[in-house]
Coordinates of C-alpha atoms in Angstrom, one line a residue:
Chain A
M1 CA 102.1 75.0 103.7
T2 CA 102.9 77.2 100.9
R3 CA 100.7 79.9 102.1
A4 CA 101.8 79.8 105.9
W5 CA 102.5 83.7 105.9
V6 CA 98.8 84.4 105.2
P7 CA 98.0 84.0 109.1
L8 CA 101.2 85.9 110.3
V9 CA 100.9 88.8 107.8
G10 CA 96.4 88.8 109.1
L11 CA 97.8 88.2 113.1
A12 CA 100.6 91.9 112.0
I13 CA 97.3 93.6 111.0
V14 CA 95.1 92.9 113.4
G15 CA 97.7 93.2 115.7
V16 CA 99.2 96.8 115.2
L17 CA 95.5 98.1 114.4
A18 CA 94.5 96.8 117.7
L19 CA 97.7 98.8 119.3
A20 CA 96.2 101.4 117.5
A21 CA 93.4 101.3 118.8
L22 CA 94.1 100.7 122.5
L23 CA 97.1 103.4 122.3
A24 CA 95.2 105.4 120.2
P25 CA 94.9 108.5 123.0
S26 CA 98.3 108.7 123.8
L27 CA 99.8 108.8 119.8
P28 CA 101.1 111.7 118.4
L29 CA 97.9 111.9 116.3
G30 CA 95.1 115.6 116.6
S31 CA 92.2 115.4 118.2
P32 CA 89.3 113.3 116.9
T33 CA 86.4 116.2 118.0
D34 CA 88.5 119.3 118.0
I35 CA 86.5 121.2 115.5
S36 CA 88.1 123.9 113.6
K37 CA 86.1 125.6 111.0
D38 CA 90.0 127.1 108.7
L39 CA 90.5 123.7 108.1
A40 CA 87.4 122.0 107.1
L41 CA 87.6 119.3 104.0
R42 CA 91.6 120.2 103.8
G43 CA 93.1 117.8 101.2
P44 CA 95.9 114.8 102.3
T45 CA 99.0 116.8 103.0
A46 CA 102.4 115.7 105.0
A47 CA 101.2 116.2 108.2
E48 CA 97.4 115.4 107.4
P49 CA 97.8 112.3 105.1
F50 CA 94.1 111.5 105.2
G51 CA 92.9 114.9 105.2
R52 CA 90.3 116.7 107.4
D53 CA 86.5 115.9 106.9
D54 CA 83.7 118.7 106.9
L55 CA 84.0 120.4 110.3
G56 CA 88.1 120.4 110.0
R57 CA 88.9 117.1 112.2
S58 CA 91.7 114.8 111.8
V59 CA 90.6 112.0 109.4
L60 CA 93.4 109.7 110.1
S61 CA 92.4 110.4 113.7
R62 CA 89.1 109.2 113.9
V63 CA 89.5 106.3 111.8
I64 CA 92.3 105.2 114.8
H65 CA 90.1 106.6 117.6
A66 CA 87.4 104.7 115.2
Y67 CA 88.7 101.0 115.4
R68 CA 88.3 101.2 119.0
I69 CA 84.7 101.0 119.0
S70 CA 84.9 98.7 115.7
L71 CA 86.9 96.3 117.4
G72 CA 85.5 97.1 120.7
V73 CA 82.6 95.5 119.7
A74 CA 83.5 92.5 117.5
V75 CA 85.6 91.4 119.9
T76 CA 82.7 91.5 122.8
A77 CA 80.4 89.7 120.2
A78 CA 82.3 87.2 119.4
L79 CA 84.0 86.5 122.5
L80 CA 80.2 86.5 124.3
A81 CA 79.2 84.5 121.2
V82 CA 82.1 81.7 122.8
L83 CA 80.7 82.3 126.4
I84 CA 76.9 81.8 125.9
G85 CA 76.8 79.6 122.3
G86 CA 80.0 77.2 123.5
P87 CA 78.4 75.6 126.4
L88 CA 75.3 75.4 124.5
G89 CA 76.3 73.2 121.6
L90 CA 79.0 71.5 124.1
V91 CA 75.6 70.7 126.1
A92 CA 73.5 69.4 122.5
G93 CA 76.1 67.8 121.3
Y94 CA 76.8 65.4 124.2
A95 CA 73.1 65.4 125.5
E96 CA 71.8 64.7 122.1
G97 CA 68.0 63.9 122.0
L98 CA 65.8 66.4 124.0
P99 CA 68.1 68.6 125.3
D100 CA 69.6 69.0 122.0
Q101 CA 65.9 70.1 120.3
L102 CA 65.2 72.2 123.3
I103 CA 68.6 74.2 122.9
M104 CA 69.4 74.0 118.8
R105 CA 65.4 74.2 117.3
P106 CA 65.2 78.0 119.0
L107 CA 68.7 78.6 117.6
D108 CA 67.7 77.7 114.0
V109 CA 65.3 80.3 113.8
L110 CA 67.7 82.8 115.2
M111 CA 69.5 81.7 112.2
A112 CA 66.6 81.4 109.8
F113 CA 67.1 85.4 109.5
P114 CA 69.8 87.0 107.1
A115 CA 72.3 88.6 109.5
V116 CA 72.3 92.5 108.7
L117 CA 68.9 92.3 108.8
L118 CA 68.4 90.1 112.4
A119 CA 70.8 93.1 114.0
I120 CA 68.9 95.3 112.5
A121 CA 65.8 94.3 114.3
L122 CA 67.2 93.5 117.2
M123 CA 68.9 97.4 117.4
S124 CA 65.5 98.8 116.1
V125 CA 63.8 97.0 119.4
F126 CA 66.9 98.2 121.7
G127 CA 67.9 101.6 120.5
T128 CA 71.5 102.3 119.6
G129 CA 74.8 102.1 121.2
A130 CA 77.6 99.9 121.2
V131 CA 77.0 98.3 124.0
L132 CA 73.7 97.4 122.3
L133 CA 75.2 96.8 119.4
A134 CA 77.8 94.5 120.4
S135 CA 74.9 92.3 122.2
A136 CA 73.1 92.0 119.4
L137 CA 75.6 90.7 117.6
A138 CA 76.0 88.3 119.8
V139 CA 72.2 86.8 119.8
V140 CA 73.3 87.1 115.7
Y141 CA 76.5 84.7 116.2
T142 CA 75.3 82.6 118.9
P143 CA 73.1 80.0 116.5
V144 CA 77.0 80.1 114.9
M145 CA 78.8 78.7 118.0
A146 CA 76.2 76.6 119.3
R147 CA 76.9 74.6 116.0
V148 CA 80.2 74.3 115.2
V149 CA 80.6 73.7 118.8
R150 CA 77.4 70.8 118.2
A151 CA 79.3 69.5 115.5
A152 CA 82.5 68.9 116.5
V153 CA 81.4 67.5 119.8
L154 CA 79.0 64.7 117.7
A155 CA 82.1 63.9 115.7
T156 CA 84.8 63.6 119.0
K157 CA 82.4 61.9 121.2
V158 CA 82.2 58.8 119.4
E159 CA 86.2 58.4 119.2
V160 CA 88.0 55.4 120.5
Y161 CA 89.8 57.3 123.0
V162 CA 87.2 58.7 124.5
D163 CA 85.4 56.0 125.0
G164 CA 89.1 54.5 126.4
A165 CA 88.8 57.4 129.0
R166 CA 85.0 56.7 129.4
A167 CA 85.8 52.4 130.4
L168 CA 88.8 53.9 133.0
G169 CA 86.4 55.7 134.8
A170 CA 86.6 58.9 134.0
T171 CA 83.7 61.1 135.1
V172 CA 81.3 63.2 132.7
P173 CA 83.1 66.6 133.3
R174 CA 86.9 65.2 133.0
L175 CA 85.7 63.7 129.9
V176 CA 84.2 66.5 128.4
L177 CA 86.8 68.8 130.0
T178 CA 89.8 67.1 128.7
H179 CA 89.3 64.7 126.0
I180 CA 86.5 66.3 124.4
L181 CA 86.2 70.0 123.8
P182 CA 89.9 70.1 123.0
N183 CA 88.7 69.3 119.5
A184 CA 86.3 72.0 119.1
A185 CA 89.2 74.4 120.4
T186 CA 90.0 75.0 116.7
P187 CA 87.0 74.9 115.0
M188 CA 85.6 77.6 117.5
L189 CA 89.2 79.4 116.8
V190 CA 88.5 80.1 112.8
Q191 CA 84.5 81.2 113.8
T192 CA 85.9 83.6 116.4
S193 CA 88.2 85.3 113.6
V194 CA 85.8 84.9 110.7
L195 CA 83.3 86.2 113.5
M196 CA 84.9 89.2 114.1
A197 CA 85.6 90.2 110.2
I198 CA 81.4 89.7 110.1
G199 CA 81.7 92.0 113.4
I200 CA 83.7 94.6 112.1
L201 CA 81.9 94.4 108.3
I202 CA 78.2 94.5 110.2
E203 CA 79.3 97.2 113.2
A204 CA 80.4 99.9 110.1
A205 CA 77.0 98.9 108.0
L206 CA 74.8 99.5 110.7
S207 CA 76.5 102.3 112.0
F208 CA 76.3 104.1 108.0
L209 CA 72.5 103.4 108.3
G210 CA 71.8 105.3 111.6
V211 CA 71.0 101.8 113.2
G212 CA 74.3 101.8 115.2
V213 CA 76.7 103.2 117.4
R214 CA 75.4 106.9 118.3
P215 CA 76.9 110.1 116.2
P216 CA 79.4 111.6 119.3
T217 CA 81.0 108.1 118.7
P218 CA 83.5 108.2 116.1
S219 CA 82.8 105.3 114.3
L220 CA 84.1 104.1 110.8
G221 CA 80.8 103.6 109.5
L222 CA 79.6 107.2 111.1
M223 CA 82.0 108.3 109.4
L224 CA 81.0 107.1 105.3
A225 CA 77.9 108.5 106.0
D226 CA 79.2 111.7 107.0
G227 CA 80.8 111.7 104.2
R228 CA 78.9 111.0 101.6
G229 CA 77.8 114.2 101.9
F230 CA 80.9 116.0 100.8
M231 CA 82.0 112.9 97.7
L232 CA 83.0 115.0 95.3
Q233 CA 84.7 118.2 96.9
A234 CA 86.7 115.8 99.8
P235 CA 86.8 111.9 98.6
W236 CA 89.1 111.1 101.2
M237 CA 85.9 111.3 103.7
V238 CA 85.1 108.4 101.9
I239 CA 88.0 106.5 100.6
F240 CA 90.0 106.0 103.6
P241 CA 86.8 104.8 106.1
G242 CA 86.5 102.1 103.9
L243 CA 89.7 101.3 103.4
A244 CA 90.2 101.5 106.6
V245 CA 87.4 98.6 107.6
M246 CA 88.6 97.0 104.6
L247 CA 92.3 96.1 106.7
A248 CA 90.9 94.7 109.9
V249 CA 88.3 92.5 108.0
L250 CA 90.9 91.8 106.0
G251 CA 93.1 90.8 108.9
F252 CA 90.8 88.9 110.6
N253 CA 90.1 86.9 107.3
M254 CA 93.1 86.4 107.2
L255 CA 94.1 85.1 110.4
A256 CA 91.5 82.8 109.8
D257 CA 91.8 81.0 106.3
G258 CA 95.2 80.3 107.5
L259 CA 94.2 79.1 111.2
R260 CA 92.1 76.5 108.8
D261 CA 94.1 75.1 106.5
W262 CA 97.1 75.3 109.6
L263 CA 95.4 73.7 112.3
D264 CA 93.3 71.1 109.5
P265 CA 95.8 69.6 107.8
H266 CA 92.6 67.9 105.9
Q267 CA 91.1 70.6 104.4
G268 CA 94.4 71.6 103.3
A269 CA 94.1 69.6 100.0
G270 CA 92.4 71.6 97.7
R271 CA 93.6 74.6 98.8
Chain B
M1 CA 64.0 57.5 101.1
S2 CA 66.5 57.2 97.6
S3 CA 63.5 59.0 96.0
P4 CA 64.5 63.1 95.3
W5 CA 60.9 63.7 96.4
I6 CA 60.1 62.5 98.9
Y7 CA 63.3 64.4 100.1
A8 CA 62.2 67.6 99.3
A9 CA 58.9 66.7 100.7
R10 CA 60.7 66.0 104.0
R11 CA 62.6 69.1 103.9
L12 CA 59.5 71.6 103.1
L13 CA 57.5 69.8 106.3
L14 CA 60.1 70.5 109.0
A15 CA 60.5 74.5 107.0
V16 CA 56.4 75.3 108.4
P17 CA 57.7 74.7 112.2
L18 CA 61.0 77.0 111.1
L19 CA 58.4 79.8 109.5
L20 CA 56.4 79.3 113.1
G21 CA 59.0 79.9 114.9
M22 CA 60.1 82.9 113.3
S23 CA 57.1 84.4 113.2
I24 CA 56.7 84.1 116.8
L25 CA 60.2 85.5 116.8
V26 CA 59.6 88.4 115.2
F27 CA 56.1 88.7 116.9
G28 CA 57.5 89.2 120.1
L29 CA 60.5 91.2 119.4
M30 CA 58.5 94.6 118.5
R31 CA 56.4 93.1 121.9
L32 CA 59.5 94.0 123.9
V33 CA 59.6 97.9 121.9
P34 CA 59.2 100.0 125.5
G35 CA 56.1 102.2 125.9
D36 CA 53.0 102.0 124.9
P37 CA 52.6 100.1 121.1
A38 CA 49.9 102.5 119.7
V39 CA 51.7 105.7 120.7
V40 CA 55.2 103.9 119.7
I41 CA 53.5 103.4 116.4
L42 CA 51.5 107.1 116.0
G43 CA 54.8 108.4 116.4
Y44 CA 54.9 112.3 117.1
K45 CA 51.0 112.2 115.6
A46 CA 49.8 110.2 118.3
T47 CA 46.2 112.0 119.9
P48 CA 43.9 110.4 122.2
D49 CA 41.6 109.6 119.2
G50 CA 44.3 108.1 117.1
V51 CA 45.3 105.7 119.4
R52 CA 42.2 104.3 120.6
A53 CA 41.7 103.7 117.0
L54 CA 44.4 102.0 116.9
R55 CA 44.2 100.1 119.9
E56 CA 41.4 98.8 118.7
A57 CA 42.2 97.9 115.2
W58 CA 45.6 96.4 116.2
H59 CA 43.5 94.3 119.0
L60 CA 45.6 96.2 121.9
D61 CA 44.2 95.5 124.8
E62 CA 44.0 91.1 124.3
P63 CA 46.7 89.0 125.7
L64 CA 49.2 88.5 123.7
P65 CA 48.8 84.8 122.2
H66 CA 45.3 86.2 121.0
Q67 CA 47.0 89.1 119.4
Y68 CA 49.5 86.9 117.9
L69 CA 47.5 84.1 116.6
R70 CA 45.3 87.2 115.2
W71 CA 48.2 88.5 113.4
L72 CA 49.3 84.7 112.2
A73 CA 45.5 84.1 111.0
G74 CA 46.0 87.7 108.7
L75 CA 49.6 86.1 107.4
L76 CA 48.2 83.0 106.1
R77 CA 45.1 85.3 104.3
G78 CA 48.0 87.3 102.7
D79 CA 46.4 90.3 104.9
F80 CA 49.2 91.8 106.5
G81 CA 47.2 94.4 108.0
L82 CA 47.0 98.4 107.9
D83 CA 50.2 100.7 108.3
F84 CA 49.4 103.7 110.4
R85 CA 51.1 105.8 108.8
Q86 CA 50.2 105.9 105.7
N87 CA 47.0 104.4 105.7
E88 CA 47.9 101.7 103.7
P89 CA 48.0 98.1 103.4
I90 CA 50.9 96.2 103.9
G91 CA 50.8 93.4 101.9
R92 CA 50.4 95.6 98.5
M93 CA 53.2 98.3 100.3
I94 CA 55.4 95.0 99.9
L95 CA 54.0 93.4 97.0
D96 CA 54.9 97.0 95.0
R97 CA 58.4 96.8 96.4
L98 CA 59.1 93.2 96.2
P99 CA 60.1 93.1 92.6
V100 CA 62.4 95.5 92.9
T101 CA 64.3 93.2 95.0
L102 CA 63.6 90.4 93.2
E103 CA 65.0 91.7 90.6
L104 CA 68.7 93.2 92.2
T105 CA 69.2 89.4 93.7
L106 CA 68.5 87.6 90.1
L107 CA 71.0 90.2 88.7
A108 CA 73.3 90.2 91.6
A109 CA 73.4 86.6 91.0
A110 CA 73.9 86.3 87.1
G111 CA 76.7 88.5 87.6
T112 CA 78.0 86.4 90.6
A113 CA 77.9 83.6 88.5
L114 CA 78.9 85.2 85.5
I115 CA 82.2 86.5 87.2
G116 CA 82.9 84.2 90.0
I117 CA 82.9 80.6 88.5
P118 CA 84.9 81.2 85.2
L119 CA 87.6 82.6 87.7
G120 CA 87.4 79.7 89.9
L121 CA 87.5 77.3 87.0
L122 CA 90.9 79.8 86.1
G123 CA 92.6 79.3 89.2
G124 CA 91.3 76.1 89.9
A125 CA 92.7 74.6 85.8
Q126 CA 96.3 76.5 86.8
R127 CA 97.7 75.2 89.9
R128 CA 100.1 77.8 91.7
G129 CA 99.7 80.0 88.5
F130 CA 99.6 83.3 88.0
A131 CA 95.1 82.7 87.8
D132 CA 95.4 81.2 90.6
R133 CA 97.6 83.2 93.0
A134 CA 95.4 85.9 91.2
T135 CA 91.8 84.2 92.9
F136 CA 93.8 83.8 95.8
A137 CA 94.2 87.3 96.2
I138 CA 91.2 88.1 94.9
G139 CA 89.5 85.8 97.0
L140 CA 90.8 87.4 100.1
V141 CA 90.4 91.2 99.0
G142 CA 86.5 90.9 98.3
V143 CA 85.2 88.9 101.0
S144 CA 86.8 91.5 103.1
I145 CA 85.2 94.4 101.0
P146 CA 82.0 96.0 102.9
D147 CA 79.0 96.0 99.7
F148 CA 78.2 100.0 101.3
W149 CA 81.1 101.1 100.9
L150 CA 82.1 99.9 97.7
G151 CA 78.3 101.1 96.2
I152 CA 79.6 104.4 97.0
M153 CA 83.3 103.9 95.6
L154 CA 81.4 102.9 92.5
I155 CA 79.4 105.2 92.7
L156 CA 81.8 108.3 93.2
G157 CA 84.0 106.6 89.8
L158 CA 81.5 105.3 87.7
S159 CA 78.1 108.3 87.8
L160 CA 80.0 110.9 89.7
G161 CA 83.4 111.0 87.9
A162 CA 82.7 109.0 84.8
G163 CA 79.2 109.8 83.8
L164 CA 78.5 106.4 82.6
L165 CA 75.9 105.4 84.3
P166 CA 73.1 106.5 86.7
S167 CA 73.8 107.4 90.8
G168 CA 70.9 106.2 92.2
G169 CA 66.6 106.2 91.4
F170 CA 64.7 103.4 90.1
V171 CA 62.5 103.1 86.5
P172 CA 60.0 100.2 86.3
I173 CA 60.9 97.9 83.5
A174 CA 57.7 98.1 82.0
E175 CA 58.2 101.9 81.4
S176 CA 61.9 101.8 80.1
P177 CA 63.6 98.7 80.3
L178 CA 67.0 100.1 79.2
E179 CA 66.3 102.3 81.7
N180 CA 65.4 100.0 84.4
L181 CA 68.7 98.2 83.5
Q182 CA 70.9 101.2 83.9
H183 CA 69.5 102.2 87.0
L184 CA 70.1 98.3 88.1
V185 CA 73.7 97.8 87.3
L186 CA 75.5 99.3 89.8
P187 CA 73.5 98.1 92.6
A188 CA 73.8 94.3 91.0
L189 CA 77.5 94.7 90.7
T190 CA 77.9 96.2 94.7
L191 CA 75.9 93.4 95.6
A192 CA 78.0 90.9 92.9
L193 CA 81.2 91.7 93.6
S194 CA 82.4 90.3 96.7
R195 CA 80.1 87.3 96.4
A196 CA 81.8 87.0 93.2
A197 CA 85.2 86.7 94.8
V198 CA 84.0 83.9 97.3
L199 CA 82.2 82.1 94.3
G200 CA 85.8 82.2 93.0
R201 CA 87.6 80.9 95.7
L202 CA 85.4 78.3 96.4
S203 CA 84.7 77.3 92.3
R204 CA 88.4 76.6 91.7
A205 CA 89.0 74.8 95.6
A206 CA 85.8 72.1 94.0
V207 CA 87.8 71.6 90.6
L208 CA 91.0 71.3 92.3
D209 CA 89.8 68.8 94.4
V210 CA 87.8 66.9 91.9
A211 CA 90.6 67.2 89.8
Q212 CA 93.1 64.5 92.1
R213 CA 89.9 61.9 92.0
G214 CA 90.9 58.3 90.8
F215 CA 87.7 59.0 88.0
V216 CA 89.9 62.2 86.5
Q217 CA 93.2 60.6 86.3
F218 CA 92.2 57.7 85.2
A219 CA 89.9 59.5 82.4
R220 CA 93.6 61.6 81.4
A221 CA 95.7 58.1 81.7
K222 CA 93.0 55.9 79.2
G223 CA 93.7 59.5 76.8
L224 CA 91.0 61.6 76.5
A225 CA 91.8 65.3 76.2
E226 CA 92.3 67.8 78.5
H227 CA 89.2 69.9 77.6
A228 CA 86.9 66.9 77.7
V229 CA 88.3 65.8 80.9
L230 CA 87.5 69.6 82.3
F231 CA 83.7 69.2 80.8
R232 CA 82.6 65.7 81.1
H233 CA 84.0 64.4 83.9
V234 CA 85.8 67.8 86.3
L235 CA 82.7 70.5 85.5
P236 CA 79.5 68.5 86.8
N237 CA 81.0 66.9 89.9
A238 CA 81.8 70.5 91.3
A239 CA 79.1 71.8 90.3
I240 CA 78.2 71.0 93.4
P241 CA 79.7 72.3 95.7
I242 CA 79.6 75.6 93.6
V243 CA 75.9 75.5 93.0
T244 CA 75.7 75.4 96.9
V245 CA 77.5 78.0 97.4
L246 CA 75.8 80.1 94.7
G247 CA 72.2 79.8 96.2
L248 CA 73.5 80.7 100.0
Q249 CA 75.1 83.9 98.6
V250 CA 71.5 84.7 97.0
G251 CA 70.2 84.3 99.8
Y252 CA 73.1 86.8 101.3
M253 CA 71.9 89.0 99.2
L254 CA 68.6 88.8 100.2
G255 CA 70.7 90.8 103.9
G256 CA 72.8 92.7 101.5
A257 CA 69.8 94.2 99.3
I258 CA 69.1 96.6 102.6
V259 CA 72.1 98.2 102.7
V260 CA 73.2 98.1 98.7
E261 CA 68.8 99.4 97.9
M262 CA 69.2 102.5 100.5
I263 CA 72.7 103.7 99.1
F264 CA 71.4 103.8 95.5
T265 CA 67.6 105.2 96.8
L266 CA 66.0 102.1 94.9
P267 CA 62.6 101.5 96.5
G268 CA 62.9 97.9 97.7
V269 CA 61.1 96.3 100.5
G270 CA 65.8 96.2 102.4
R271 CA 65.0 100.3 102.0
M272 CA 61.3 100.0 103.2
T273 CA 62.4 97.7 106.3
L274 CA 65.2 99.9 106.6
D275 CA 62.6 103.6 106.6
A276 CA 60.1 102.1 109.0
V277 CA 62.8 100.7 111.1
L278 CA 63.9 104.7 111.6
E279 CA 60.5 105.8 111.8
R280 CA 59.8 103.0 114.5
N281 CA 57.2 102.0 112.7
Y282 CA 56.8 98.7 114.5
P283 CA 54.0 96.9 112.3
V284 CA 55.6 97.8 109.4
V285 CA 59.2 96.0 110.3
Q286 CA 57.5 93.3 111.4
S287 CA 56.1 92.4 109.2
T288 CA 59.1 93.4 106.6
V289 CA 61.4 91.6 108.7
L290 CA 59.2 88.1 108.4
V291 CA 58.9 88.5 104.8
I292 CA 62.8 89.1 104.5
G293 CA 63.3 86.4 106.3
A294 CA 61.3 84.0 104.9
M295 CA 62.5 84.5 101.6
F296 CA 65.7 84.3 102.1
M297 CA 65.1 80.7 104.9
L298 CA 63.1 79.5 101.1
V299 CA 66.7 79.8 99.5
N300 CA 68.3 78.2 101.6
L301 CA 66.1 75.5 101.9
A302 CA 65.7 75.6 97.8
T303 CA 69.3 74.9 97.7
D304 CA 69.4 73.0 100.0
I305 CA 66.4 70.2 98.3
L306 CA 68.7 71.0 95.2
Y307 CA 72.0 69.8 96.2
G308 CA 69.6 66.8 97.5
V309 CA 68.4 66.1 94.2
I310 CA 72.1 67.3 92.0
D311 CA 73.4 64.9 94.6
P312 CA 71.9 61.4 96.1
R313 CA 74.5 61.0 98.3
V314 CA 73.0 63.2 100.4
R315 CA 69.8 62.1 100.6
R316 CA 71.0 59.3 102.7
R317 CA 71.7 61.0 105.9

């Protein structure tokens, strides 16, 4: 365990960002929405380390407020995927046969599209906004989560201790909940963390492209789209929101990476 | 069961229902658009005559299953229907833009392999050394960089800043191969860098994994030179996971290309999709989403088959 610090640093990054996002309104920051033409395109200073945008708004304040949307969408989407994909994978893996086919084949179709493309297609039909974006991502993630849980259930249910519990007269719900499901928890946890990282990337990308969150809401992707027009005069408008996306994604990736090594020593051999 | 051809044929057959499912999903999704599809498709230019003409041309009055079968029959003949906004066949529009996306993807795949594999070998060859640590860090940071932001930074640094390469636009290869390449270097690099980081990390893990196997230790024990051990025993075995991951990454690049084509204003299928989405031009969205999705699925399938051909153990599953 030479790299035990990796998940801890990841957890710290995610924790600090989440706290900042939650407390954003009460932090001593400038307003993320107040426009002041006099301050437009001001570079970074000690008081405003990220500078100001084309409308004179504080980039730092906007970045921190944008994390509310960014993390909110990523967490909601991943949790929805756990809530929907988890039970589907559990039933498919435990029952096998026809129920397995009925559940997994349609999910295969969803997985046959690139995630970004499917999310864009869903958003084009259902409209823009944070709630719809989280729902679209949940649709994209559900098959991934279902596969992870199904694989864990398939591997676990043939274990001798499961047979033992069954022989002792354990009912199916008891068997599933106390003996099989706990073994799916590790891969689910790792996958949730990975999906949150991807969720932050996709939210930023879709908002950047104009099919994610709607403009008055501060979003990292929207900030990048605005900043593109001022790249040369005010590079801080594109540098800091991008770094902010990267930091959050890095945090979740480190968390996932460390969890994988930590919770599953078998796979750690080559790392 | 053991022949790679039977394995490949079986996998190809399984792709048919998947493709059908994908077409049903795309078709169904586009029918969920709220409002009269004819009015939505024509947008602000909708006139009663136009709406009537489009209803007839797209057979919007027929029951949905008929509409779907008609669309599917058209697809099988290579007929994607007419784009009512541009008055051009959608199939030809896609064919015009496909070479751009394919060239971008191929260049990016080459870049990924050329950067990622040496990075992984360097890290894997010297476990716990400096190169190993660097590969680990690059891999972690690389996965976390948003494509589109990397593209913006490359434009800011290399084209607007240093003036080395064009920041956007496209020149067909037939017109000027050099200019064509100049316009594709930055977009391909944008797509390649983060994937190269991932590939480097996985190559490293693959090399380390093979290096501790018994046959490698035996080769070393019988006195084989270190480079011979690496090239004759470690690499051929590590190649299996490396090729697989590279194949999967080519698939993901098709998704990433949408964003990259938009930033670098490349006239590819990805940008065509996005433009159509923003214009609510659903017949076009329906076709391009299916085409990109099918390519993604087929690349993954090809990877799968290749994996089975290289590694006979896979075929037995």
